[in-house]
Tab-separated table of N, CA and C in Angstrom:
chain	number	residue	atom	x	y	z
A	1	MET	N	13.477	-10.070	-4.374
A	1	MET	CA	13.409	-11.500	-4.202
A	1	MET	C	13.269	-12.127	-5.579
A	2	LYS	N	14.365	-12.512	-6.131
A	2	LYS	CA	14.360	-13.028	-7.482
A	2	LYS	C	14.231	-14.540	-7.532
A	3	ASN	N	14.672	-15.230	-6.490
A	3	ASN	CA	14.712	-16.677	-6.527
A	3	ASN	C	13.877	-17.237	-5.378
A	4	TYR	N	12.588	-17.388	-5.623
A	4	TYR	CA	11.726	-17.959	-4.600
A	4	TYR	C	10.783	-18.957	-5.257
A	5	SER	N	10.209	-19.818	-4.438
A	5	SER	CA	9.213	-20.756	-4.927
A	5	SER	C	8.222	-21.041	-3.817
A	6	ILE	N	7.045	-21.483	-4.224
A	6	ILE	CA	6.012	-21.886	-3.276
A	6	ILE	C	5.772	-23.372	-3.512
A	7	VAL	N	5.977	-24.170	-2.468
A	7	VAL	CA	5.874	-25.619	-2.582
A	7	VAL	C	4.762	-26.105	-1.662
A	8	ARG	N	3.898	-26.966	-2.169
A	8	ARG	CA	2.842	-27.537	-1.339
A	8	ARG	C	3.375	-28.790	-0.658
A	9	ILE	N	3.247	-28.807	0.673
A	9	ILE	CA	3.652	-29.974	1.457
A	9	ILE	C	2.458	-30.340	2.334
A	10	GLY	N	1.798	-31.431	1.988
A	10	GLY	CA	0.579	-31.810	2.702
A	10	GLY	C	-0.505	-30.771	2.460
A	11	LYS	N	-1.043	-30.203	3.530
A	11	LYS	CA	-2.078	-29.176	3.414
A	11	LYS	C	-1.511	-27.770	3.512
A	12	GLU	N	-0.199	-27.647	3.635
A	12	GLU	CA	0.431	-26.338	3.822
A	12	GLU	C	1.263	-25.958	2.608
A	13	TYR	N	1.518	-24.656	2.496
A	13	TYR	CA	2.376	-24.128	1.447
A	13	TYR	C	3.622	-23.551	2.098
A	14	VAL	N	4.773	-23.900	1.557
A	14	VAL	CA	6.046	-23.451	2.098
A	14	VAL	C	6.709	-22.553	1.060
A	15	VAL	N	7.091	-21.339	1.495
A	15	VAL	CA	7.813	-20.421	0.635
A	15	VAL	C	9.291	-20.704	0.825
A	16	GLN	N	9.986	-20.895	-0.287
A	16	GLN	CA	11.417	-21.154	-0.243
A	16	GLN	C	12.144	-20.024	-0.959
A	17	ALA	N	13.190	-19.524	-0.322
A	17	ALA	CA	14.080	-18.535	-0.931
A	17	ALA	C	15.376	-19.270	-1.223
A	18	GLY	N	15.657	-19.462	-2.489
A	18	GLY	CA	16.796	-20.310	-2.836
A	18	GLY	C	16.445	-21.732	-2.437
A	19	GLU	N	17.235	-22.313	-1.571
A	19	GLU	CA	16.960	-23.669	-1.114
A	19	GLU	C	16.512	-23.721	0.337
A	20	LYS	N	16.293	-22.541	0.943
A	20	LYS	CA	15.884	-22.492	2.345
A	20	LYS	C	14.389	-22.227	2.457
A	21	SER	N	13.735	-22.965	3.329
A	21	SER	CA	12.330	-22.714	3.631
A	21	SER	C	12.250	-21.553	4.602
A	22	VAL	N	11.451	-20.543	4.263
A	22	VAL	CA	11.410	-19.352	5.106
A	22	VAL	C	10.032	-19.035	5.669
A	23	LEU	N	8.984	-19.659	5.135
A	23	LEU	CA	7.634	-19.311	5.571
A	23	LEU	C	6.704	-20.478	5.300
A	24	LYS	N	5.772	-20.714	6.227
A	24	LYS	CA	4.776	-21.764	6.037
A	24	LYS	C	3.406	-21.143	6.251
A	25	THR	N	2.471	-21.410	5.339
A	25	THR	CA	1.125	-20.872	5.459
A	25	THR	C	0.111	-21.890	4.940
A	26	ALA	N	-1.146	-21.698	5.273
A	26	ALA	CA	-2.182	-22.638	4.862
A	26	ALA	C	-2.745	-22.313	3.483
A	27	SER	N	-2.395	-21.152	2.910
A	27	SER	CA	-2.985	-20.715	1.659
A	27	SER	C	-1.915	-20.285	0.656
A	28	ARG	N	-2.041	-20.751	-0.582
A	28	ARG	CA	-1.107	-20.340	-1.637
A	28	ARG	C	-1.273	-18.856	-1.925
A	29	ARG	N	-2.503	-18.378	-1.879
A	29	ARG	CA	-2.768	-16.960	-2.119
A	29	ARG	C	-2.083	-16.091	-1.058
A	30	MET	N	-2.130	-16.512	0.199
A	30	MET	CA	-1.468	-15.769	1.274
A	30	MET	C	0.048	-15.791	1.089
A	31	ALA	N	0.587	-16.921	0.685
A	31	ALA	CA	2.038	-17.021	0.450
A	31	ALA	C	2.456	-16.058	-0.657
A	32	ALA	N	1.698	-16.016	-1.746
A	32	ALA	CA	2.023	-15.116	-2.852
A	32	ALA	C	1.913	-13.657	-2.421
A	33	ARG	N	0.908	-13.330	-1.613
A	33	ARG	CA	0.742	-11.948	-1.136
A	33	ARG	C	1.898	-11.537	-0.232
A	34	LEU	N	2.320	-12.427	0.651
A	34	LEU	CA	3.429	-12.112	1.553
A	34	LEU	C	4.739	-11.928	0.790
A	35	ILE	N	4.954	-12.727	-0.251
A	35	ILE	CA	6.147	-12.569	-1.082
A	35	ILE	C	6.118	-11.214	-1.776
A	36	SER	N	4.959	-10.854	-2.298
A	36	SER	CA	4.813	-9.560	-2.978
A	36	SER	C	5.066	-8.402	-2.007
A	37	ASP	N	4.502	-8.488	-0.807
A	37	ASP	CA	4.714	-7.441	0.207
A	37	ASP	C	6.187	-7.337	0.594
A	38	ALA	N	6.833	-8.474	0.793
A	38	ALA	CA	8.246	-8.475	1.177
A	38	ALA	C	9.111	-7.884	0.074
A	39	ALA	N	8.814	-8.224	-1.181
A	39	ALA	CA	9.581	-7.674	-2.300
A	39	ALA	C	9.414	-6.161	-2.369
A	40	GLY	N	8.205	-5.671	-2.116
A	40	GLY	CA	7.954	-4.230	-2.101
A	40	GLY	C	8.737	-3.530	-1.004
A	41	LEU	N	8.798	-4.135	0.157
A	41	LEU	CA	9.551	-3.544	1.267
A	41	LEU	C	11.043	-3.518	0.976
A	42	LEU	N	11.545	-4.578	0.338
A	42	LEU	CA	12.974	-4.626	0.018
A	42	LEU	C	13.362	-3.582	-1.029
A	43	GLU	N	12.419	-3.180	-1.875
A	43	GLU	CA	12.700	-2.190	-2.913
A	43	GLU	C	12.646	-0.753	-2.399
A	44	GLN	N	12.019	-0.534	-1.245
A	44	GLN	CA	11.894	0.824	-0.702
A	44	GLN	C	13.241	1.362	-0.272
A	45	GLN	N	13.376	2.687	-0.380
A	45	GLN	CA	14.571	3.363	0.100
A	45	GLN	C	14.485	3.480	1.622
A	46	PRO	N	15.595	3.298	2.331
A	46	PRO	CA	15.555	3.447	3.791
A	46	PRO	C	15.301	4.903	4.170
A	47	VAL	N	14.618	5.083	5.269
A	47	VAL	CA	14.333	6.420	5.778
A	47	VAL	C	15.603	6.964	6.421
A	48	PRO	N	16.031	8.174	6.035
A	48	PRO	CA	17.245	8.720	6.650
A	48	PRO	C	17.026	8.964	8.137
A	49	SER	N	17.987	8.552	8.938
A	49	SER	CA	17.863	8.747	10.382
A	49	SER	C	18.522	10.060	10.770
A	50	THR	N	18.036	10.602	11.859
A	50	THR	CA	18.627	11.826	12.391
A	50	THR	C	19.555	11.459	13.534
A	51	GLU	N	20.363	12.398	13.961
A	51	GLU	CA	21.287	12.137	15.064
A	51	GLU	C	20.531	11.826	16.348
A	52	ALA	N	19.356	12.435	16.513
A	52	ALA	CA	18.556	12.192	17.720
A	52	ALA	C	18.048	10.746	17.748
A	53	ASP	N	17.722	10.185	16.584
A	53	ASP	CA	17.242	8.804	16.531
A	53	ASP	C	18.328	7.810	16.921
A	54	ALA	N	19.559	8.127	16.620
A	54	ALA	CA	20.661	7.198	16.840
A	54	ALA	C	20.964	6.974	18.317
A	55	SER	N	20.638	7.944	19.161
A	55	SER	CA	20.984	7.818	20.560
A	55	SER	C	19.796	8.189	21.436
A	56	ILE	N	18.920	7.234	21.657
A	56	ILE	CA	17.784	7.463	22.546
A	56	ILE	C	18.122	6.821	23.877
A	57	THR	N	18.170	7.622	24.922
A	57	THR	CA	18.508	7.111	26.246
A	57	THR	C	17.475	7.578	27.252
A	58	CYS	N	17.519	6.987	28.395
A	58	CYS	CA	16.623	7.343	29.483
A	58	CYS	C	17.465	7.847	30.649
A	59	ASP	N	17.124	9.024	31.154
A	59	ASP	CA	17.836	9.580	32.294
A	59	ASP	C	17.079	9.167	33.550
A	60	VAL	N	17.572	8.136	34.232
A	60	VAL	CA	16.876	7.606	35.401
A	60	VAL	C	16.902	8.569	36.577
A	61	SER	N	17.745	9.592	36.554
A	61	SER	CA	17.776	10.538	37.662
A	61	SER	C	16.500	11.379	37.703
A	62	ASP	N	15.747	11.429	36.603
A	62	ASP	CA	14.486	12.174	36.580
A	62	ASP	C	13.316	11.351	37.119
A	63	MET	N	13.529	10.065	37.352
A	63	MET	CA	12.464	9.189	37.831
A	63	MET	C	12.396	9.270	39.343
A	64	PRO	N	11.185	9.418	39.881
A	64	PRO	CA	11.059	9.588	41.338
A	64	PRO	C	11.500	8.387	42.155
A	65	ASP	N	11.253	7.163	41.684
A	65	ASP	CA	11.591	5.963	42.455
A	65	ASP	C	12.758	5.209	41.847
A	66	ALA	N	13.642	5.906	41.140
A	66	ALA	CA	14.766	5.252	40.487
A	66	ALA	C	15.786	4.781	41.514
A	67	PRO	N	16.337	3.572	41.341
A	67	PRO	CA	17.361	3.092	42.271
A	67	PRO	C	18.659	3.879	42.073
A	68	GLU	N	19.440	3.939	43.113
A	68	GLU	CA	20.728	4.632	43.055
A	68	GLU	C	21.691	3.842	42.168
A	69	VAL	N	22.403	4.530	41.314
A	69	VAL	CA	23.384	3.889	40.462
A	69	VAL	C	24.770	4.147	41.056
A	70	PRO	N	25.514	3.068	41.344
A	70	PRO	CA	26.834	3.272	41.990
A	70	PRO	C	27.843	3.905	41.060
């Protein structure tokens, strides 16, 4: 997150990314912490998924009270 700002509007603080408002909070400290957390998450490498994760399904035929599927 390279282009963000924290703007005070009344009693609230609004975090803006570019020209869009994306978050509203009552504390400037909380806004700064959330920006820092979000930037950290964006920098993390994605966890590699396995083939089993990609296709999780439920077999309703194993359920005792499952309705009949036509």
